[in-house]
PDB file of C-alpha atoms in Angstrom:
ATOM      1  CA  MET A   1      -0.023  -0.078   0.108  1.00 47.00           C
ATOM      2  CA  LYS A   2       2.973   2.176   0.496  1.00 50.00           C
ATOM      3  CA  LYS A   3       3.440   1.981  -3.027  1.00 51.00           C
ATOM      4  CA  GLU A   4       0.535   3.566  -4.064  1.00 55.00           C
ATOM      5  CA  PRO A   5       0.900   7.208  -2.826  1.00 50.00           C
ATOM      6  CA  MET A   6       4.267   7.853  -4.115  1.00 50.00           C
ATOM      7  CA  PHE A   7       2.863   6.537  -7.787  1.00 46.00           C
ATOM      8  CA  MET A   8       0.013   9.011  -7.466  1.00 46.00           C
ATOM      9  CA  ILE A   9       2.602  11.507  -6.320  1.00 47.00           C
ATOM     10  CA  CYS A  10       4.796  10.487  -9.174  1.00 41.00           C
ATOM     11  CA  LEU A  11       1.991  10.445 -11.674  1.00 38.00           C
ATOM     12  CA  LEU A  12       0.742  13.911 -10.290  1.00 40.00           C
ATOM     13  CA  VAL A  13       4.382  15.520 -10.637  1.00 41.00           C
ATOM     14  CA  SER A  14       4.765  14.242 -14.053  1.00 43.00           C
ATOM     15  CA  LEU A  15       1.482  15.496 -15.220  1.00 40.00           C
ATOM     16  CA  TRP A  16       2.155  18.790 -13.711  1.00 43.00           C
ATOM     17  CA  GLY A  17       5.345  18.893 -15.340  1.00 47.00           C
ATOM     18  CA  GLY A  18       4.142  17.713 -18.365  1.00 45.00           C
ATOM     19  CA  HIS A  19       1.408  20.372 -18.490  1.00 45.00           C
ATOM     20  CA  SER A  20       3.283  23.512 -17.469  1.00 45.00           C
ATOM     21  CA  SER A  21       5.811  23.096 -20.118  1.00 47.00           C
ATOM     22  CA  CYS A  22       3.063  22.696 -23.029  1.00 47.00           C
ATOM     23  CA  SER A  23       1.292  25.398 -21.443  1.00 51.00           C
ATOM     24  CA  LYS A  24      -0.401  27.713 -24.656  1.00 59.00           C
ATOM     25  CA  ASP A  25       0.203  30.884 -22.300  1.00 63.00           C
ATOM     26  CA  GLU A  26       3.947  30.695 -23.277  1.00 73.00           C
ATOM     27  CA  LYS A  27       4.486  33.200 -26.182  1.00 82.00           C
ATOM     28  CA  VAL A  28       7.875  33.534 -28.129  1.00 84.00           C
ATOM     29  CA  VAL A  29       8.693  37.352 -28.630  1.00 85.00           C
ATOM     30  CA  GLN A  30      10.092  37.808 -32.102  1.00 86.00           C
ATOM     31  CA  THR A  31      12.028  41.050 -31.972  1.00 88.00           C
ATOM     32  CA  PRO A  32      11.175  42.789 -35.196  1.00 90.00           C
ATOM     33  CA  ILE A  33      13.921  43.278 -37.920  1.00 94.00           C
ATOM     34  CA  THR A  34      15.225  46.364 -38.098  1.00 97.00           C
ATOM     35  CA  ARG A  35      15.506  48.503 -41.532  1.00 97.00           C
ATOM     36  CA  THR A  36      19.755  47.960 -40.916  1.00 97.00           C
ATOM     37  CA  GLN A  37      19.233  44.273 -40.475  1.00 97.00           C
ATOM     38  CA  LEU A  38      17.734  43.926 -43.544  1.00 97.00           C
ATOM     39  CA  LEU A  39      20.111  46.138 -45.453  1.00 98.00           C
ATOM     40  CA  SER A  40      23.307  44.494 -43.736  1.00 98.00           C
ATOM     41  CA  LYS A  41      24.293  42.071 -46.304  1.00 97.00           C
ATOM     42  CA  ASN A  42      25.425  41.228 -49.792  1.00 98.00           C
ATOM     43  CA  TRP A  43      23.270  42.777 -52.793  1.00 98.00           C
ATOM     44  CA  LYS A  44      23.633  41.672 -56.392  1.00 98.00           C
ATOM     45  CA  GLN A  45      22.215  44.188 -58.676  1.00 98.00           C
ATOM     46  CA  THR A  46      19.809  42.559 -61.206  1.00 98.00           C
ATOM     47  CA  ASP A  47      18.411  45.439 -62.963  1.00 98.00           C
ATOM     48  CA  LEU A  48      18.594  49.479 -63.452  1.00 98.00           C
ATOM     49  CA  LEU A  49      15.258  51.143 -64.786  1.00 98.00           C
ATOM     50  CA  ALA A  50      15.485  54.557 -66.319  1.00 97.00           C
ATOM     51  CA  SER A  51      13.042  56.970 -67.361  1.00 96.00           C
ATOM     52  CA  ILE A  52      12.889  60.746 -68.285  1.00 94.00           C
ATOM     53  CA  PRO A  53       9.728  63.014 -67.557  1.00 93.00           C
ATOM     54  CA  GLY A  54       6.599  61.877 -69.559  1.00 92.00           C
ATOM     55  CA  SER A  55       8.319  58.341 -70.589  1.00 93.00           C
ATOM     56  CA  ALA A  56       7.887  55.307 -69.087  1.00 94.00           C
ATOM     57  CA  SER A  57      10.914  53.449 -67.040  1.00 95.00           C
ATOM     58  CA  THR A  58      12.864  50.937 -69.514  1.00 96.00           C
ATOM     59  CA  SER A  59      15.280  48.825 -68.539  1.00 97.00           C
ATOM     60  CA  VAL A  60      19.075  50.140 -69.065  1.00 96.00           C
ATOM     61  CA  PHE A  61      20.829  47.278 -67.314  1.00 97.00           C
ATOM     62  CA  LEU A  62      22.611  45.549 -70.179  1.00 96.00           C
ATOM     63  CA  THR A  63      23.169  48.555 -72.779  1.00 95.00           C
ATOM     64  CA  VAL A  64      24.195  51.104 -69.888  1.00 93.00           C
ATOM     65  CA  MET A  65      26.060  48.845 -67.384  1.00 95.00           C
ATOM     66  CA  GLU A  66      29.411  46.860 -68.712  1.00 95.00           C
ATOM     67  CA  ALA A  67      29.339  43.109 -67.926  1.00 94.00           C
ATOM     68  CA  CYS A  68      32.405  43.799 -65.405  1.00 94.00           C
ATOM     69  CA  GLN A  69      30.125  45.785 -63.350  1.00 95.00           C
ATOM     70  CA  ARG A  70      27.079  43.757 -63.411  1.00 97.00           C
ATOM     71  CA  ASP A  71      28.444  41.184 -61.466  1.00 96.00           C
ATOM     72  CA  ASN A  72      29.800  43.363 -58.353  1.00 97.00           C
ATOM     73  CA  ILE A  73      28.418  42.414 -54.917  1.00 98.00           C
ATOM     74  CA  TRP A  74      27.509  45.217 -53.075  1.00 98.00           C
ATOM     75  CA  SER A  75      28.072  44.693 -48.649  1.00 98.00           C
ATOM     76  CA  PHE A  76      26.628  46.865 -46.811  1.00 98.00           C
ATOM     77  CA  LYS A  77      27.499  46.591 -43.153  1.00 98.00           C
ATOM     78  CA  ALA A  78      25.565  47.281 -39.848  1.00 97.00           C
ATOM     79  CA  ASP A  79      28.455  49.839 -38.883  1.00 98.00           C
ATOM     80  CA  GLY A  80      27.006  52.450 -41.778  1.00 98.00           C
ATOM     81  CA  THR A  81      30.231  51.263 -44.053  1.00 98.00           C
ATOM     82  CA  TYR A  82      29.995  49.331 -47.063  1.00 98.00           C
ATOM     83  CA  VAL A  83      32.250  47.580 -50.053  1.00 98.00           C
ATOM     84  CA  VAL A  84      31.623  47.056 -53.912  1.00 97.00           C
ATOM     85  CA  SER A  85      33.439  44.134 -54.913  1.00 97.00           C
ATOM     86  CA  GLU A  86      34.245  43.046 -58.281  1.00 95.00           C
ATOM     87  CA  GLY A  87      32.378  39.669 -59.008  1.00 92.00           C
ATOM     88  CA  SER A  88      33.903  37.107 -61.276  1.00 92.00           C
ATOM     89  CA  THR A  89      34.420  39.945 -64.248  1.00 93.00           C
ATOM     90  CA  LYS A  90      36.711  42.503 -64.211  1.00 94.00           C
ATOM     91  CA  CYS A  91      36.539  45.597 -66.331  1.00 93.00           C
ATOM     92  CA  LEU A  92      40.706  45.504 -66.624  1.00 94.00           C
ATOM     93  CA  PRO A  93      42.820  42.506 -65.399  1.00 92.00           C
ATOM     94  CA  SER A  94      44.758  44.933 -63.082  1.00 93.00           C
ATOM     95  CA  ASP A  95      41.824  46.177 -61.396  1.00 94.00           C
ATOM     96  CA  PRO A  96      41.395  45.515 -57.369  1.00 94.00           C
ATOM     97  CA  ASP A  97      38.870  43.101 -55.932  1.00 95.00           C
ATOM     98  CA  GLN A  98      37.277  45.916 -54.052  1.00 95.00           C
ATOM     99  CA  ALA A  99      35.903  48.404 -56.758  1.00 94.00           C
ATOM    100  CA  THR A 100      34.814  50.750 -54.099  1.00 95.00           C
ATOM    101  CA  SER A 101      33.763  51.734 -50.597  1.00 97.00           C
ATOM    102  CA  GLY A 102      32.558  54.563 -48.720  1.00 98.00           C
ATOM    103  CA  THR A 103      29.649  54.992 -46.000  1.00 98.00           C
ATOM    104  CA  TRP A 104      26.051  54.756 -45.873  1.00 98.00           C
ATOM    105  CA  LEU A 105      23.082  56.210 -43.652  1.00 98.00           C
ATOM    106  CA  PHE A 106      19.711  56.339 -43.873  1.00 98.00           C
ATOM    107  CA  THR A 107      17.646  59.665 -43.328  1.00 98.00           C
ATOM    108  CA  ASP A 108      14.102  60.830 -43.337  1.00 98.00           C
ATOM    109  CA  ALA A 109      12.737  58.022 -40.929  1.00 97.00           C
ATOM    110  CA  GLU A 110      14.912  55.328 -42.926  1.00 98.00           C
ATOM    111  CA  THR A 111      12.936  55.993 -45.967  1.00 98.00           C
ATOM    112  CA  LYS A 112      15.633  57.426 -47.621  1.00 98.00           C
ATOM    113  CA  ILE A 113      19.744  56.452 -47.749  1.00 98.00           C
ATOM    114  CA  ILE A 114      22.876  58.697 -48.534  1.00 98.00           C
ATOM    115  CA  ILE A 115      25.464  56.658 -50.289  1.00 98.00           C
ATOM    116  CA  ASP A 116      28.994  58.522 -49.547  1.00 98.00           C
ATOM    117  CA  ASP A 117      31.374  56.922 -52.288  1.00 96.00           C
ATOM    118  CA  VAL A 118      34.902  58.022 -51.071  1.00 92.00           C
ATOM    119  CA  ASN A 119      35.411  58.909 -54.787  1.00 89.00           C
ATOM    120  CA  GLU A 120      32.144  60.910 -55.594  1.00 93.00           C
ATOM    121  CA  VAL A 121      30.150  62.659 -54.075  1.00 94.00           C
ATOM    122  CA  PRO A 122      27.389  61.600 -51.463  1.00 97.00           C
ATOM    123  CA  GLN A 123      24.196  60.495 -53.289  1.00 96.00           C
ATOM    124  CA  THR A 124      20.560  60.433 -51.829  1.00 97.00           C
ATOM    125  CA  PHE A 125      18.163  57.615 -53.015  1.00 98.00           C
ATOM    126  CA  THR A 126      14.711  57.186 -52.085  1.00 98.00           C
ATOM    127  CA  ILE A 127      14.416  53.418 -50.706  1.00 98.00           C
ATOM    128  CA  THR A 128      11.543  52.054 -52.330  1.00 98.00           C
ATOM    129  CA  GLU A 129      11.556  48.775 -51.077  1.00 98.00           C
ATOM    130  CA  LEU A 130      13.507  46.930 -48.869  1.00 98.00           C
ATOM    131  CA  THR A 131      12.505  43.570 -47.305  1.00 97.00           C
ATOM    132  CA  THR A 132      14.796  40.101 -46.937  1.00 97.00           C
ATOM    133  CA  SER A 133      14.830  39.388 -50.733  1.00 97.00           C
ATOM    134  CA  SER A 134      14.966  42.865 -52.575  1.00 98.00           C
ATOM    135  CA  LEU A 135      16.692  46.048 -52.462  1.00 98.00           C
ATOM    136  CA  LYS A 136      15.043  48.910 -54.389  1.00 98.00           C
ATOM    137  CA  ILE A 137      16.456  52.488 -54.559  1.00 98.00           C
ATOM    138  CA  THR A 138      15.219  55.177 -56.549  1.00 98.00           C
ATOM    139  CA  GLY A 139      17.415  58.443 -57.409  1.00 97.00           C
ATOM    140  CA  THR A 140      17.369  61.599 -59.942  1.00 96.00           C
ATOM    141  CA  GLN A 141      20.270  62.592 -61.648  1.00 93.00           C
ATOM    142  CA  LEU A 142      20.671  65.422 -64.460  1.00 93.00           C
ATOM    143  CA  ILE A 143      22.255  63.826 -67.528  1.00 91.00           C
ATOM    144  CA  GLN A 144      22.499  65.586 -70.753  1.00 92.00           C
ATOM    145  CA  GLY A 145      19.939  68.337 -69.468  1.00 93.00           C
ATOM    146  CA  ASN A 146      17.621  65.905 -68.708  1.00 93.00           C
ATOM    147  CA  ASN A 147      16.417  64.782 -65.253  1.00 95.00           C
ATOM    148  CA  VAL A 148      16.670  61.216 -65.371  1.00 97.00           C
ATOM    149  CA  THR A 149      15.275  58.807 -62.663  1.00 97.00           C
ATOM    150  CA  GLY A 150      17.178  55.504 -62.268  1.00 97.00           C
ATOM    151  CA  THR A 151      15.747  52.848 -59.913  1.00 98.00           C
ATOM    152  CA  ALA A 152      18.512  49.876 -59.104  1.00 98.00           C
ATOM    153  CA  ILE A 153      16.919  46.785 -58.408  1.00 98.00           C
ATOM    154  CA  PHE A 154      19.282  44.340 -56.009  1.00 98.00           C
ATOM    155  CA  GLN A 155      18.920  40.899 -54.685  1.00 98.00           C
ATOM    156  CA  PRO A 156      20.582  39.281 -51.740  1.00 98.00           C
ATOM    157  CA  GLN A 157      23.720  37.031 -52.409  1.00 94.00           C
TER     158      GLN A 157
END
């Protein structure tokens, strides 16, 4: 008879332990991904759309960019720096593996990005899409007297 109370205690403890570990009240709190975390990865440009006022956007990726530029990898880092590395094709065999580098900064409630290349004037782009699988940035530049709007489209690498 002494075995019965011990058996009941063990059964109750195991049931209680099992119940508490399977409780539906437990909630996993997921921290939302920040825009910096979304951007901080390697990206490869897959398209470049261009338009002038009054015209539709047209892909100029193959006609404007050389093959040696189309395979470059953009690495945005969480510390606000970036590096553009040559892909498998270099424009000149003597070109360094790193095409360029600089800093980046979100602005306007993280809807715009300033890219400051060490060799160029800083440029501001509007972020039209930033997800785990796509980055699209748009900017306007005066080219031969026309305001040309370009949208660069990237995918993660």
